[in-house]
């Protein structure tokens, strides 16, 4: 079985004002995005080419919004809930530091919260997967 292109666990998934799960999973595998509950039941899924996602102005740094099959979901991706195995075979997917002295990436300290990197990885993985189709 192939390893997913992206997998994040411990994701809070909301639809409108309703929380669907506080410890769900977002997975991109074989050209499909799947939103799963903490028990592994599928909330929704669609081909990555049919999914719209981004980081709107009103969202926190660790949040993303994805429209799957016409339904809008707010995803809160926390770094501490991340699945350690799967994720980014092609690179960081997020912002990369210049390596200059004093650069936050080079010094090991980041200016943005860990969840912001995770949501950036999600958006980059979705873009990469949609580009392959």
mmCIF file of C-alpha atoms in Angstrom:
data_model
loop_
_atom_site.group_PDB
_atom_site.id
_atom_site.type_symbol
_atom_site.label_atom_id
_atom_site.label_comp_id
_atom_site.label_asym_id
_atom_site.label_seq_id
_atom_site.Cartn_x
_atom_site.Cartn_y
_atom_site.Cartn_z
ATOM 1 C CA UNK A 1 0.000 0.000 0.000
ATOM 2 C CA UNK A 2 1.315 3.443 -0.940
ATOM 3 C CA UNK A 3 2.103 6.095 1.596
ATOM 4 C CA UNK A 4 -0.257 9.110 1.500
ATOM 5 C CA UNK A 5 1.057 12.300 -0.096
ATOM 6 C CA UNK A 6 -0.158 14.196 2.966
ATOM 7 C CA UNK A 7 -1.614 13.079 6.265
ATOM 8 C CA UNK A 8 -2.346 15.128 9.362
ATOM 9 C CA UNK A 9 -3.999 13.833 12.509
ATOM 10 C CA UNK A 10 -5.451 15.757 15.408
ATOM 11 C CA UNK A 11 -7.243 18.084 12.991
ATOM 12 C CA UNK A 12 -10.331 19.929 14.158
ATOM 13 C CA UNK A 13 -12.914 19.853 11.339
ATOM 14 C CA UNK A 14 -15.861 22.268 11.463
ATOM 15 C CA UNK A 15 -18.783 22.865 9.119
ATOM 16 C CA UNK A 16 -20.343 26.278 9.707
ATOM 17 C CA UNK A 17 -20.567 26.624 13.489
ATOM 18 C CA UNK A 18 -20.719 22.880 14.132
ATOM 19 C CA UNK A 19 -17.682 20.865 15.153
ATOM 20 C CA UNK A 20 -17.631 17.528 13.310
ATOM 21 C CA UNK A 21 -14.505 16.223 15.032
ATOM 22 C CA UNK A 22 -11.812 17.643 17.259
ATOM 23 C CA UNK A 23 -9.213 14.983 16.472
ATOM 24 C CA UNK A 24 -9.863 14.064 12.849
ATOM 25 C CA UNK A 25 -7.551 13.350 9.966
ATOM 26 C CA UNK A 26 -6.939 15.039 6.635
ATOM 27 C CA UNK A 27 -5.420 12.764 4.020
ATOM 28 C CA UNK A 28 -4.377 13.256 0.394
ATOM 29 C CA UNK A 29 -3.878 9.906 -1.261
ATOM 30 C CA UNK A 30 -4.145 8.675 -4.872
ATOM 31 C CA UNK A 31 -5.431 12.039 -6.086
ATOM 32 C CA UNK A 32 -8.219 12.320 -3.491
ATOM 33 C CA UNK A 33 -8.671 14.481 -0.433
ATOM 34 C CA UNK A 34 -10.397 12.702 2.444
ATOM 35 C CA UNK A 35 -11.651 14.218 5.684
ATOM 36 C CA UNK A 36 -11.936 11.549 8.382
ATOM 37 C CA UNK A 37 -13.261 11.440 11.937
ATOM 38 C CA UNK A 38 -11.083 10.329 14.838
ATOM 39 C CA UNK A 39 -12.557 6.840 14.366
ATOM 40 C CA UNK A 40 -11.577 6.724 10.693
ATOM 41 C CA UNK A 41 -15.089 7.224 9.287
ATOM 42 C CA UNK A 42 -15.215 9.384 6.203
ATOM 43 C CA UNK A 43 -16.792 12.804 6.611
ATOM 44 C CA UNK A 44 -16.289 13.802 2.979
ATOM 45 C CA UNK A 45 -13.920 13.168 0.091
ATOM 46 C CA UNK A 46 -13.373 14.355 -3.464
ATOM 47 C CA UNK A 47 -10.732 14.357 -6.199
ATOM 48 C CA UNK A 48 -8.108 17.013 -5.469
ATOM 49 C CA UNK A 49 -8.925 18.747 -8.752
ATOM 50 C CA UNK A 50 -12.463 19.427 -7.467
ATOM 51 C CA UNK A 51 -11.345 20.804 -4.079
ATOM 52 C CA UNK A 52 -10.893 24.521 -3.415
ATOM 53 C CA UNK A 53 -8.723 25.425 -0.447
ATOM 54 C CA UNK A 54 -6.980 28.423 1.008
ATOM 55 C CA UNK A 55 -6.284 30.522 4.050
ATOM 56 C CA UNK A 56 -8.868 33.295 4.311
ATOM 57 C CA UNK A 57 -8.172 36.579 6.074
ATOM 58 C CA UNK A 58 -10.421 35.759 9.039
ATOM 59 C CA UNK A 59 -8.753 32.442 9.835
ATOM 60 C CA UNK A 60 -6.083 31.888 12.440
ATOM 61 C CA UNK A 61 -2.521 31.023 11.422
ATOM 62 C CA UNK A 62 -3.116 27.281 11.850
ATOM 63 C CA UNK A 63 -6.413 27.210 9.932
ATOM 64 C CA UNK A 64 -7.388 26.508 6.349
ATOM 65 C CA UNK A 65 -10.727 26.421 4.591
ATOM 66 C CA UNK A 66 -11.522 23.678 2.074
ATOM 67 C CA UNK A 67 -14.610 23.372 -0.110
ATOM 68 C CA UNK A 68 -15.289 19.698 -0.798
ATOM 69 C CA UNK A 69 -18.319 18.718 -2.895
ATOM 70 C CA UNK A 70 -19.796 22.187 -2.382
ATOM 71 C CA UNK A 71 -19.501 22.015 1.422
ATOM 72 C CA UNK A 72 -17.149 24.402 3.162
ATOM 73 C CA UNK A 73 -15.042 23.004 6.012
ATOM 74 C CA UNK A 74 -12.765 24.873 8.394
ATOM 75 C CA UNK A 75 -9.676 22.829 9.247
ATOM 76 C CA UNK A 76 -7.505 23.622 12.252
ATOM 77 C CA UNK A 77 -4.211 21.800 11.842
ATOM 78 C CA UNK A 78 -2.118 21.563 14.986
ATOM 79 C CA UNK A 79 1.540 20.633 14.816
ATOM 80 C CA UNK A 80 1.354 18.417 17.904
ATOM 81 C CA UNK A 81 -1.329 16.223 16.310
ATOM 82 C CA UNK A 82 0.663 15.567 13.166
ATOM 83 C CA UNK A 83 1.142 12.068 11.870
ATOM 84 C CA UNK A 84 4.897 11.693 11.957
ATOM 85 C CA UNK A 85 5.241 9.440 8.944
ATOM 86 C CA UNK A 86 3.629 10.535 5.779
ATOM 87 C CA UNK A 87 3.945 13.816 4.566
ATOM 88 C CA UNK A 88 6.182 15.660 2.351
ATOM 89 C CA UNK A 89 8.477 13.600 0.165
ATOM 90 C CA UNK A 90 9.315 16.484 -2.173
ATOM 91 C CA UNK A 91 10.399 19.144 0.289
ATOM 92 C CA UNK A 92 9.138 21.323 3.033
ATOM 93 C CA UNK A 93 6.121 22.684 1.177
ATOM 94 C CA UNK A 94 6.202 25.747 3.384
ATOM 95 C CA UNK A 95 8.286 28.878 3.533
ATOM 96 C CA UNK A 96 11.998 28.254 3.226
ATOM 97 C CA UNK A 97 14.533 30.555 4.822
ATOM 98 C CA UNK A 98 17.322 32.169 2.856
ATOM 99 C CA UNK A 99 19.976 30.745 5.132
ATOM 100 C CA UNK A 100 21.322 34.217 5.859
ATOM 101 C CA UNK A 101 22.601 34.949 9.359
ATOM 102 C CA UNK A 102 19.732 36.016 11.579
ATOM 103 C CA UNK A 103 17.185 34.298 9.345
ATOM 104 C CA UNK A 104 14.539 32.661 11.501
ATOM 105 C CA UNK A 105 14.693 29.354 9.590
ATOM 106 C CA UNK A 106 18.490 29.211 9.742
ATOM 107 C CA UNK A 107 18.585 29.834 13.475
ATOM 108 C CA UNK A 108 16.052 27.070 14.112
ATOM 109 C CA UNK A 109 13.402 29.458 15.426
ATOM 110 C CA UNK A 110 10.369 30.291 13.344
ATOM 111 C CA UNK A 111 8.407 33.527 13.393
ATOM 112 C CA UNK A 112 5.150 31.771 12.567
ATOM 113 C CA UNK A 113 3.326 29.269 14.800
ATOM 114 C CA UNK A 114 3.878 25.562 14.169
ATOM 115 C CA UNK A 115 0.259 25.125 13.045
ATOM 116 C CA UNK A 116 0.805 27.721 10.318
ATOM 117 C CA UNK A 117 3.540 25.524 8.861
ATOM 118 C CA UNK A 118 1.199 22.547 8.987
ATOM 119 C CA UNK A 119 -1.604 24.383 7.171
ATOM 120 C CA UNK A 120 0.963 25.595 4.626
ATOM 121 C CA UNK A 121 2.113 22.013 4.082
ATOM 122 C CA UNK A 122 -1.519 20.970 3.536
ATOM 123 C CA UNK A 123 -2.130 23.680 0.933
ATOM 124 C CA UNK A 124 1.150 22.924 -0.851
ATOM 125 C CA UNK A 125 0.446 19.164 -0.922
ATOM 126 C CA UNK A 126 -3.042 19.815 -2.309
ATOM 127 C CA UNK A 127 -1.609 22.040 -5.021
ATOM 128 C CA UNK A 128 1.058 19.466 -5.946
ATOM 129 C CA UNK A 129 -1.477 16.635 -6.094
ATOM 130 C CA UNK A 130 -3.860 18.713 -8.265
ATOM 131 C CA UNK A 131 -0.986 19.573 -10.615
ATOM 132 C CA UNK A 132 -0.240 15.891 -11.247
ATOM 133 C CA UNK A 133 -3.767 15.141 -12.432
#
